[in-house]
């Protein structure tokens, strides 16, 4: 059902993210945790091109290992397109071509970026003009990281991570990312954290039920100062990720020995993000880690959220 006046193609780019701070609250009765996250959108991004079709389909290409990406209706991009169609009463479909550059199951929100890009792309393709608040509501239903992929930049996420408030930020941060050739399941990493907290309940402080982002992180982001940010970065999911994949500890050490200001497991991992002092330091670190046979890419942040590319 291609209607007259409809665009023939819309291209949207949406960013992957690094959680420069992630604190996980106590396990709640419903099995979820509240979190406090400082998100930074980075220049490793996903390109989504949608074209009109009678039903919904997806194809996936890209520079990362694609084996774990579904190409049927379980792809989150198709879920996003169907959700938008249902919300707006649109009766046609779309073919969604995804070009992936964010590592799959890497803790950098690649699937979330695809979902956000698809919402923006189909809304433009179909001319449905969904109000901004409704778009955010759909994004939240798709996953906790999807609203941030819409906004991009630098933001604080609380609740499930999807209650966003913008953070003041200046400057550009230089990152070197060590990509793993395996994935880590986010639920498995959370389960490992819960099991650790239960095992050591007598020795550690109980987790804060409603955590917040440390003020020194906010100051570092506001100042655009990589040295301050390196000192303030933290991720509660790093220890359980290292427990599940001990080899990540060697990666962290290697980066820090080769000039990184600090390294952090991104989200639930296994991508390790190293913060460099400047572009030269990032280039040197990239060379050193590549020489050690690691698969590394450079990225900068913050960058824009999902937006239409004119091409
Ligand atoms: P996050 O950091 O948001 O927890 P992630 O970056 O670790 O996520 P993703 O690459 O977003 O992980 O994907 C997680 C799972 O979602 C994979 O197991 C994959 O099978 C499934 N999936 C569904 N659609 C997609 C998609 N478009 N791209 C990648 N994975 C997808």
PDB file of C-alpha atoms and ligand atoms in Angstrom, residues 17 19 39 46 48 58 60 66-72 74-79 98 100 102-115 118 143-146 183-187 190 237 266-271, ligand 1:
ATOM      1  CA  UNK A  17      26.261   4.543  23.825  1.00  0.00           C
ATOM      2  CA  UNK A  19      27.524   4.199  30.208  1.00  0.00           C
ATOM      3  CA  UNK A  39      24.877   7.929  29.159  1.00  0.00           C
ATOM      4  CA  UNK A  46      23.766   2.312  13.166  1.00  0.00           C
ATOM      5  CA  UNK A  48      18.766   2.320   9.067  1.00  0.00           C
ATOM      6  CA  UNK A  58      14.487  -6.646   7.681  1.00  0.00           C
ATOM      7  CA  UNK A  60      21.214  -6.686   8.114  1.00  0.00           C
ATOM      8  CA  UNK A  66      26.222 -10.311  12.630  1.00  0.00           C
ATOM      9  CA  UNK A  67      25.606 -13.946  13.601  1.00  0.00           C
ATOM     10  CA  UNK A  68      23.447 -13.133  16.627  1.00  0.00           C
ATOM     11  CA  UNK A  69      21.162 -10.645  14.874  1.00  0.00           C
ATOM     12  CA  UNK A  70      17.740 -12.088  14.016  1.00  0.00           C
ATOM     13  CA  UNK A  71      16.400 -11.359  10.523  1.00  0.00           C
ATOM     14  CA  UNK A  72      12.796 -12.320  11.257  1.00  0.00           C
ATOM     15  CA  UNK A  74      11.984 -10.944  16.439  1.00  0.00           C
ATOM     16  CA  UNK A  75      14.358  -8.206  15.251  1.00  0.00           C
ATOM     17  CA  UNK A  76      13.659  -5.215  17.482  1.00  0.00           C
ATOM     18  CA  UNK A  77      13.478  -2.961  14.405  1.00  0.00           C
ATOM     19  CA  UNK A  78      10.426  -4.860  13.153  1.00  0.00           C
ATOM     20  CA  UNK A  79       8.840  -4.688  16.612  1.00  0.00           C
ATOM     21  CA  UNK A  98      20.122  -2.072   8.940  1.00  0.00           C
ATOM     22  CA  UNK A 100      25.374  -2.276  11.926  1.00  0.00           C
ATOM     23  CA  UNK A 102      27.773  -1.215  17.053  1.00  0.00           C
ATOM     24  CA  UNK A 103      28.935  -4.609  18.375  1.00  0.00           C
ATOM     25  CA  UNK A 104      26.056  -7.063  18.887  1.00  0.00           C
ATOM     26  CA  UNK A 105      25.327  -7.985  22.551  1.00  0.00           C
ATOM     27  CA  UNK A 106      28.242  -5.696  23.337  1.00  0.00           C
ATOM     28  CA  UNK A 107      26.652  -3.520  26.029  1.00  0.00           C
ATOM     29  CA  UNK A 108      26.546  -0.508  23.702  1.00  0.00           C
ATOM     30  CA  UNK A 109      22.855  -0.471  22.892  1.00  0.00           C
ATOM     31  CA  UNK A 110      23.046  -1.409  19.198  1.00  0.00           C
ATOM     32  CA  UNK A 111      19.602  -3.012  19.096  1.00  0.00           C
ATOM     33  CA  UNK A 112      18.176  -0.006  20.945  1.00  0.00           C
ATOM     34  CA  UNK A 113      19.734   2.309  18.337  1.00  0.00           C
ATOM     35  CA  UNK A 114      18.104   0.235  15.565  1.00  0.00           C
ATOM     36  CA  UNK A 115      14.722   0.513  17.299  1.00  0.00           C
ATOM     37  CA  UNK A 118      13.326   2.683  12.845  1.00  0.00           C
ATOM     38  CA  UNK A 143      13.459  -1.108  25.889  1.00  0.00           C
ATOM     39  CA  UNK A 144      15.104   0.936  28.635  1.00  0.00           C
ATOM     40  CA  UNK A 145      17.934   2.206  26.378  1.00  0.00           C
ATOM     41  CA  UNK A 146      15.733   3.148  23.401  1.00  0.00           C
ATOM     42  CA  UNK A 183      28.517 -11.505  23.626  1.00  0.00           C
ATOM     43  CA  UNK A 184      27.322 -11.206  27.223  1.00  0.00           C
ATOM     44  CA  UNK A 185      23.625 -11.465  27.995  1.00  0.00           C
ATOM     45  CA  UNK A 186      22.391  -8.457  30.003  1.00  0.00           C
ATOM     46  CA  UNK A 187      20.012 -10.582  32.168  1.00  0.00           C
ATOM     47  CA  UNK A 190      22.326  -8.785  36.379  1.00  0.00           C
ATOM     48  CA  UNK A 237      27.968  -4.400  36.307  1.00  0.00           C
ATOM     49  CA  UNK A 266      30.428  -0.692  28.864  1.00  0.00           C
ATOM     50  CA  UNK A 267      27.005  -1.503  30.322  1.00  0.00           C
ATOM     51  CA  UNK A 268      26.740  -5.263  30.757  1.00  0.00           C
ATOM     52  CA  UNK A 269      29.804  -5.790  28.524  1.00  0.00           C
ATOM     53  CA  UNK A 270      31.768  -7.331  27.033  1.00  0.00           C
ATOM     54  CA  UNK A 271      32.920  -4.194  25.164  1.00  0.00           C
TER      55      UNK A 271
HETATM   56  P1  LIG B   1      22.251  -3.101  25.833  1.00  0.00           P
HETATM   57  O1  LIG B   1      23.566  -2.425  25.963  1.00  0.00           O
HETATM   58  O2  LIG B   1      21.123  -2.158  25.454  1.00  0.00           O
HETATM   59  O3  LIG B   1      21.907  -4.028  26.954  1.00  0.00           O
HETATM   60  P2  LIG B   1      23.487  -4.801  23.866  1.00  0.00           P
HETATM   61  O4  LIG B   1      24.215  -3.770  23.070  1.00  0.00           O
HETATM   62  O5  LIG B   1      24.285  -5.575  24.857  1.00  0.00           O
HETATM   63  O6  LIG B   1      22.278  -4.074  24.568  1.00  0.00           O
HETATM   64  P3  LIG B   1      22.161  -5.660  21.467  1.00  0.00           P
HETATM   65  O7  LIG B   1      23.215  -5.799  20.437  1.00  0.00           O
HETATM   66  O8  LIG B   1      21.353  -4.423  21.447  1.00  0.00           O
HETATM   67  O9  LIG B   1      22.812  -5.842  22.905  1.00  0.00           O
HETATM   68  O10 LIG B   1      21.182  -6.935  21.332  1.00  0.00           O
HETATM   69  C1  LIG B   1      20.795  -7.796  22.349  1.00  0.00           C
HETATM   70  C2  LIG B   1      19.961  -8.984  21.819  1.00  0.00           C
HETATM   71  O11 LIG B   1      18.865  -8.537  21.037  1.00  0.00           O
HETATM   72  C3  LIG B   1      20.731  -9.947  20.941  1.00  0.00           C
HETATM   73  O12 LIG B   1      20.739 -11.188  21.600  1.00  0.00           O
HETATM   74  C4  LIG B   1      19.968 -10.081  19.640  1.00  0.00           C
HETATM   75  O13 LIG B   1      19.707 -11.426  19.307  1.00  0.00           O
HETATM   76  C5  LIG B   1      18.648  -9.364  19.878  1.00  0.00           C
HETATM   77  N1  LIG B   1      18.304  -8.431  18.765  1.00  0.00           N
HETATM   78  C6  LIG B   1      17.094  -8.195  18.262  1.00  0.00           C
HETATM   79  N2  LIG B   1      17.124  -7.247  17.316  1.00  0.00           N
HETATM   80  C7  LIG B   1      18.398  -6.854  17.202  1.00  0.00           C
HETATM   81  C8  LIG B   1      19.051  -5.888  16.404  1.00  0.00           C
HETATM   82  N3  LIG B   1      18.418  -5.128  15.501  1.00  0.00           N
HETATM   83  N4  LIG B   1      20.379  -5.736  16.584  1.00  0.00           N
HETATM   84  C9  LIG B   1      21.045  -6.484  17.515  1.00  0.00           C
HETATM   85  N5  LIG B   1      20.477  -7.421  18.277  1.00  0.00           N
HETATM   86  C10 LIG B   1      19.156  -7.612  18.131  1.00  0.00           C
END
